[in-house]
Coordinates of C-alpha atoms in Angstrom, one line a residue:
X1 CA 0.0 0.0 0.0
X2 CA 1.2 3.5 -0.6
X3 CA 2.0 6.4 1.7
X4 CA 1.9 4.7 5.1
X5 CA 2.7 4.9 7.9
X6 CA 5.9 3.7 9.2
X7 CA 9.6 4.1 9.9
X8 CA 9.6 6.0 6.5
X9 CA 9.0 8.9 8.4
X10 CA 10.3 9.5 12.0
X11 CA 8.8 11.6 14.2
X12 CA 11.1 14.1 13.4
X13 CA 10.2 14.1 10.4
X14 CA 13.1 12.7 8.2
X15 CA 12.9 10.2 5.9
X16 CA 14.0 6.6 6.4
X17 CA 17.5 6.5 4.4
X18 CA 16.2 3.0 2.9
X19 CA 12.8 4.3 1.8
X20 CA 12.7 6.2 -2.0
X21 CA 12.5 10.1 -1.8
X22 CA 9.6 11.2 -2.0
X23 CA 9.6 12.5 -6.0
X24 CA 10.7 8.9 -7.1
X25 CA 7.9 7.6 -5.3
X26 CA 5.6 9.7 -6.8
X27 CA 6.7 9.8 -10.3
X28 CA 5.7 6.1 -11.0
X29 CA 2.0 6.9 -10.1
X30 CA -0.3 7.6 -13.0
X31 CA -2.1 10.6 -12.6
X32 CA -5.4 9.4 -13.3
X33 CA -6.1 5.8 -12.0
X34 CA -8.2 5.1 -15.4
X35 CA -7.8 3.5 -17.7
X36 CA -6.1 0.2 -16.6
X37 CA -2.9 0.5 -15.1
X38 CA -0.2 -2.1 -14.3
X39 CA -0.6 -3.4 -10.7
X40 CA 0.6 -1.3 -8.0
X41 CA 3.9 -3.0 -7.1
X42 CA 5.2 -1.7 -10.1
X43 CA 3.9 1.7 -10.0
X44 CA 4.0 3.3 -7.0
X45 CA 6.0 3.2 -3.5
X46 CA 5.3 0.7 -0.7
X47 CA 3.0 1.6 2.1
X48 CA 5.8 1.0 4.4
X49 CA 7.1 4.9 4.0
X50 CA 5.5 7.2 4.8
X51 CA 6.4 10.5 2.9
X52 CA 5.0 14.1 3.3
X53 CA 2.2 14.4 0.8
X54 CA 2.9 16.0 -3.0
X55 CA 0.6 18.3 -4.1
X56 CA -2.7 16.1 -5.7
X57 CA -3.0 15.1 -8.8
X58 CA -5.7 16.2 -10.2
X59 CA -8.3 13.2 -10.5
X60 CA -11.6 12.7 -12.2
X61 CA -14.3 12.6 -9.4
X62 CA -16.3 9.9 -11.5
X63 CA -13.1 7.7 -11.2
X64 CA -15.3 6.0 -7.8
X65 CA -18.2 5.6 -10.0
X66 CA -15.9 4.0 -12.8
X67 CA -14.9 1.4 -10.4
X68 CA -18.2 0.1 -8.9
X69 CA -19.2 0.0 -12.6
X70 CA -16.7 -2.2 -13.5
X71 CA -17.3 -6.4 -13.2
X72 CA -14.2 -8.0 -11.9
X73 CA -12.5 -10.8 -13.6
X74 CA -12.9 -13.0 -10.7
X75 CA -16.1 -12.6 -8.6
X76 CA -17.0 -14.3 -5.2
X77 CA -20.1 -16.5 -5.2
X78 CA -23.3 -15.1 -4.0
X79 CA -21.6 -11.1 -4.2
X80 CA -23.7 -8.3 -4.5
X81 CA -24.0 -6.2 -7.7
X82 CA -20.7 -4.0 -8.6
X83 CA -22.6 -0.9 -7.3
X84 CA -23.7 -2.3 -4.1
X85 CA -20.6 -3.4 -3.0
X86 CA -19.3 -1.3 0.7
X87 CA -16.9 1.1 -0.2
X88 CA -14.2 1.5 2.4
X89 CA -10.8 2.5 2.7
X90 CA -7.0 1.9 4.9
X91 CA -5.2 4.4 7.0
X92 CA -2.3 4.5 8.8
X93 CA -0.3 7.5 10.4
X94 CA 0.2 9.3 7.2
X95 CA -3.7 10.4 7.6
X96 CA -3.3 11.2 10.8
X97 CA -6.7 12.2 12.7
X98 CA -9.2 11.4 10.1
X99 CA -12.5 12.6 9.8
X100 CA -14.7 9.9 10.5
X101 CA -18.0 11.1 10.6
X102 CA -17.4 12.7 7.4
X103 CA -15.8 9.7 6.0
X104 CA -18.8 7.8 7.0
X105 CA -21.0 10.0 5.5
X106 CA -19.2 10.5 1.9
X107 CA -20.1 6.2 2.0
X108 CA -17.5 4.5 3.9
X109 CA -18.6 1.4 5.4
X110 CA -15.5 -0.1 6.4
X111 CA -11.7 0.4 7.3
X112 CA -8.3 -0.8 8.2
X113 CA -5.7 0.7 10.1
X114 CA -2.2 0.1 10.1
X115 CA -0.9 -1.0 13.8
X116 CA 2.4 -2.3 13.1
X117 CA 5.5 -3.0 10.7
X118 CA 8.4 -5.4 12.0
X119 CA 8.5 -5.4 15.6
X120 CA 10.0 -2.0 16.0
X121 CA 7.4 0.5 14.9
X122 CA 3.9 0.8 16.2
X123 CA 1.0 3.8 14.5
X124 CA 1.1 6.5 17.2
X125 CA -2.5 6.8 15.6
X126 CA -3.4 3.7 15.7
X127 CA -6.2 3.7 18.8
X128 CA -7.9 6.9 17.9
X129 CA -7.9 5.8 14.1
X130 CA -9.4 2.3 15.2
X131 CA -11.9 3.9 17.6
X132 CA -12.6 6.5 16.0
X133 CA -14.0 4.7 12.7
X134 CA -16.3 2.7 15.3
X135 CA -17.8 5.3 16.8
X136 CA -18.5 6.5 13.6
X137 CA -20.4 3.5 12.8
X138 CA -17.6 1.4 10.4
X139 CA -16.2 -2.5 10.7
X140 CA -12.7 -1.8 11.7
X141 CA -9.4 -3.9 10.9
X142 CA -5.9 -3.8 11.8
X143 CA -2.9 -4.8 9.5
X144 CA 1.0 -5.5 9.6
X145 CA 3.2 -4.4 7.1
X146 CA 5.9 -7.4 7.2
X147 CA 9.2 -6.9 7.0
X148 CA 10.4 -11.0 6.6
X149 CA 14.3 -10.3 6.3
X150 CA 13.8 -8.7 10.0
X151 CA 12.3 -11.1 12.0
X152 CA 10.3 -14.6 11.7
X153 CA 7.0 -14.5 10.7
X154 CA 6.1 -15.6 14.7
X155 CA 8.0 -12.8 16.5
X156 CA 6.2 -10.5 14.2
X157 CA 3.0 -11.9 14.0
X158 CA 3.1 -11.4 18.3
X159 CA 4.0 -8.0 18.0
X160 CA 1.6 -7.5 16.1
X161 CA -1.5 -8.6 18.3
X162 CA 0.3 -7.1 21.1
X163 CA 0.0 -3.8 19.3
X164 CA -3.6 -3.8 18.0
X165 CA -4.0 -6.7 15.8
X166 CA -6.5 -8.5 18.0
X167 CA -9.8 -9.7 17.1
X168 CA -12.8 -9.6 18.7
X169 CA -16.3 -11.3 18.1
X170 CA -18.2 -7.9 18.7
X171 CA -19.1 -8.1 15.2
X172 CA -17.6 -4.9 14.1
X173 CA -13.7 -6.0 14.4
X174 CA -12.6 -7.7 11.0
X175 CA -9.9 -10.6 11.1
X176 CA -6.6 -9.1 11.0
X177 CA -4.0 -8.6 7.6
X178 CA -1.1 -9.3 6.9
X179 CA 0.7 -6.7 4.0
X180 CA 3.1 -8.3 2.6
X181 CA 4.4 -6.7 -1.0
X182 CA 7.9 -5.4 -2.3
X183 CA 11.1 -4.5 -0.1
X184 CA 10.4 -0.8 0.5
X185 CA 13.6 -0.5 2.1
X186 CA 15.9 -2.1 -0.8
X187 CA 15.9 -3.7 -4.1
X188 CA 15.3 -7.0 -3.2
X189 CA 11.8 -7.5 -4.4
X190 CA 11.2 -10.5 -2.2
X191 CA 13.6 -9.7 0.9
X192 CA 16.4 -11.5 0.0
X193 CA 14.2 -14.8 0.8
X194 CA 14.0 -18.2 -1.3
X195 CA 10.3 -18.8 -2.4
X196 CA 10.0 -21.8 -0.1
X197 CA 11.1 -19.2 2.4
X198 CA 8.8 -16.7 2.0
X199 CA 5.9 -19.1 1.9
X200 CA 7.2 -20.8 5.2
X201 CA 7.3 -17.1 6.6
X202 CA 3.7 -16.0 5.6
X203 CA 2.7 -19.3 7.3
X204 CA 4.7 -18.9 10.5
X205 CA 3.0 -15.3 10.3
X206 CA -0.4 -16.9 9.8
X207 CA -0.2 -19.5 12.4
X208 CA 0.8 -17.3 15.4
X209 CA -2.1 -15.1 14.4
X210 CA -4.8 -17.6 14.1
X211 CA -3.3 -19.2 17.8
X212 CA -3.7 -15.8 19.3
X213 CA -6.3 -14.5 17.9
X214 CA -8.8 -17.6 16.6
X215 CA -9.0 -15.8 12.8
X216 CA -6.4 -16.8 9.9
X217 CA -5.3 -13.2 8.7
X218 CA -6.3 -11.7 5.7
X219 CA -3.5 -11.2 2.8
X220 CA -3.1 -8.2 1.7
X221 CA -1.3 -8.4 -1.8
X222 CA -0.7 -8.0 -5.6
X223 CA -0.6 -10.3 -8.3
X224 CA 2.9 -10.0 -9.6
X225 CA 4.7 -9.8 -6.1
X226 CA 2.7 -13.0 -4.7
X227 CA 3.7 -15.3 -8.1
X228 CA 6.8 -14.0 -7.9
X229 CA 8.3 -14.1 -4.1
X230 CA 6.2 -17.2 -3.7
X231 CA 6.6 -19.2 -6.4
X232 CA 2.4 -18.2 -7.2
X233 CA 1.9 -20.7 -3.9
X234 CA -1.3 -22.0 -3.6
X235 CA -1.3 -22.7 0.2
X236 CA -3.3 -19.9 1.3
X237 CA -6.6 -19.0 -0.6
X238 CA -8.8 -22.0 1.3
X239 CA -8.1 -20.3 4.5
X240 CA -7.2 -16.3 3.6
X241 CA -9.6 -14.0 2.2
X242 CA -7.4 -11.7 -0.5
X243 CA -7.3 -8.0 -0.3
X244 CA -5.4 -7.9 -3.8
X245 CA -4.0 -4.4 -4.9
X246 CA -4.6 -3.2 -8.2
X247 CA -5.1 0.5 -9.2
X248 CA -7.1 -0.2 -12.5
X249 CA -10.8 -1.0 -13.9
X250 CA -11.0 -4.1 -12.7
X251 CA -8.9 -6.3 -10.1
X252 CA -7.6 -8.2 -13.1
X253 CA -5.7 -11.2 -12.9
X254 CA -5.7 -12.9 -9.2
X255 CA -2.8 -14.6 -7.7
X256 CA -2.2 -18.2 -7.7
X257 CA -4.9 -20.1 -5.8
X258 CA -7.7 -17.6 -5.5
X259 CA -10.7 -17.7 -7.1
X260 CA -12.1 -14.4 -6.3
X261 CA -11.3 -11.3 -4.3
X262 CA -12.7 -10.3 -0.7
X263 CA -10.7 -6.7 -1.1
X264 CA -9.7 -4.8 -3.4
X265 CA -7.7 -1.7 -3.1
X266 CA -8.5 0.2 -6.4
X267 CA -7.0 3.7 -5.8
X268 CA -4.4 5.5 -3.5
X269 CA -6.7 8.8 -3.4
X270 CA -10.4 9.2 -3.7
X271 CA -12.9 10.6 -1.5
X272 CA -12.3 8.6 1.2
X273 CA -9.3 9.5 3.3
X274 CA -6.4 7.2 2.3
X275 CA -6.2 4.4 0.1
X276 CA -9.7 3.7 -1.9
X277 CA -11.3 -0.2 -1.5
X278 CA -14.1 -2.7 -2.0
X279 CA -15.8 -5.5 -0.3
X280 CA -16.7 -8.5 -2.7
X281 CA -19.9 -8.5 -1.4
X282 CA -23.0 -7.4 0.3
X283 CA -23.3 -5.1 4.4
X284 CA -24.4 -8.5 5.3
X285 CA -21.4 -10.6 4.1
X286 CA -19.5 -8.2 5.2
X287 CA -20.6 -8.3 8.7
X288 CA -20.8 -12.0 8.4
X289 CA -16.6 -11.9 8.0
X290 CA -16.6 -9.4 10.6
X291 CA -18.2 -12.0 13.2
X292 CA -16.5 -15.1 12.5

């Protein structure tokens, strides 16, 4: 995901030496999300760093309409129509203290926050972004942006549900995700990892969540990065809803082993504070994932 929160940005303000500046990061980004675009690992900086914004873009306000409009390639059974599909959207400390009831109003229905990347950096928004979007009537989530050449998947997944990645069955707390997408901090695409590796790291990851918390995480991903750093592993879609990133028409081409799409982040700007996304389904399903 793009512009997060993390160690990108410290609170001082400087920029994480590893993370691209933030006119390389930028410059990749097409300037209007439509028509289709390649997928977002390949366009546009990780949501690890989190730069100062650039001035906007200027972006067509029917983009949002464009979207819902569009059929994916890969639907879920028993899914809504395109236009009734929740709109929601992620945050993380690059938003800072988001307008909820506003959010809510302009059709939000749901949200995730970031909580945590590696086991050294926590959102010092995180609890008033996560209550906040409660109180304002919106299903709530927390995700991790992994770092797998730091730390085992274990030690991170802990952290993690230490530092606001637990679930609860109040019906309004969505299972917890796992980003896991290019090396923000380096070239290595993949970490530096083997694909065996990486898969036995997203399933350490998985594991340690699903022991603490009683949900398998939600995989927050795209296409390209997931064939390539796994080997297009097959060993999660029976168990792992997919939030699949894709800044385009349609979510396009899924990764190996899932048949449809629960998420899908469409856009890194819209109405909607942060990054743009859909549910692959109907309020009800929605809640449904929500309680378990």
């Amino acid at each position: 995901m793009r512009r997060r929160g993390g160690p990108g940005r410290r609170g001082d303000g400087r920029i994480h030496p590893g993370c691209p500046a933030a006119s390389e990061q930028y410059e990749r980004k097409p300037a209007i999300v439509f028509p289709s675009s390649d997928e977002h690992t390949a366009i546009g900086g990780p949501m690890a760093c989190d730069h100062r914004p650039l001035p906007r873009r200027t972006r067509f306000l029917t983009a949002s309409a464009a979207v819902l409009a569009a059929g994916s390639l890969s639907l879920a059974p028993a899914e809504a129509s395109a236009a009734a599909r929740p709109r929601g959207h992620d945050v993380s400390s690059h938003q800072g203290s988001v307008g909820w009831p506003t959010a809510r109003a302009n059709g939000a229905r749901f949200t995730y926050v970031k909580a945590t990347e590696a086991t050294s950096y926590t959102n010092s928004y995180f609890t008033r972004q996560f209550n906040g979007a409660r109180s304002a009537g919106m299903l709530h989530g927390a995700y991790h942006f992994a770092l797998p050449d730091r730390s085992s998947g274990k030690s991170q997944a802990a952290y993690f549900v230490r530092h606001g990645g637990r679930w609860r069955a109040d019906g309004w707390t969505l299972p917890p995700a796992l980003d896991i997408e290019r090396d923000p901090y380096s070239t290595r695409t993949c970490y530096g990892l083997s694909r065996s590796g990486m898969v036995s790291w997203i399933r350490s990851f998985s594991d340690e969540v699903n022991r603490r918390t009683g949900r398998r995480p939600v995989i927050y991903t795209s296409t390209r990065w997931w064939n390539t750093c796994t080997g297009g592993s097959r060993a999660f879609a029976a168990q792992h809803p997919l939030w699949v990133a894709r800044y385009a028409a349609s979510a396009g081409a899924l990764p190996a082993g899932w048949a449809y799409w629960t998420f899908w982040q469409y856009a890194d700007g819209g109405s909607l504070p942060g990054d743009q996304d859909l549910f692959n389904g109907s309020m009800t399903q929605l809640r449904r994932l929500a309680r378990g």
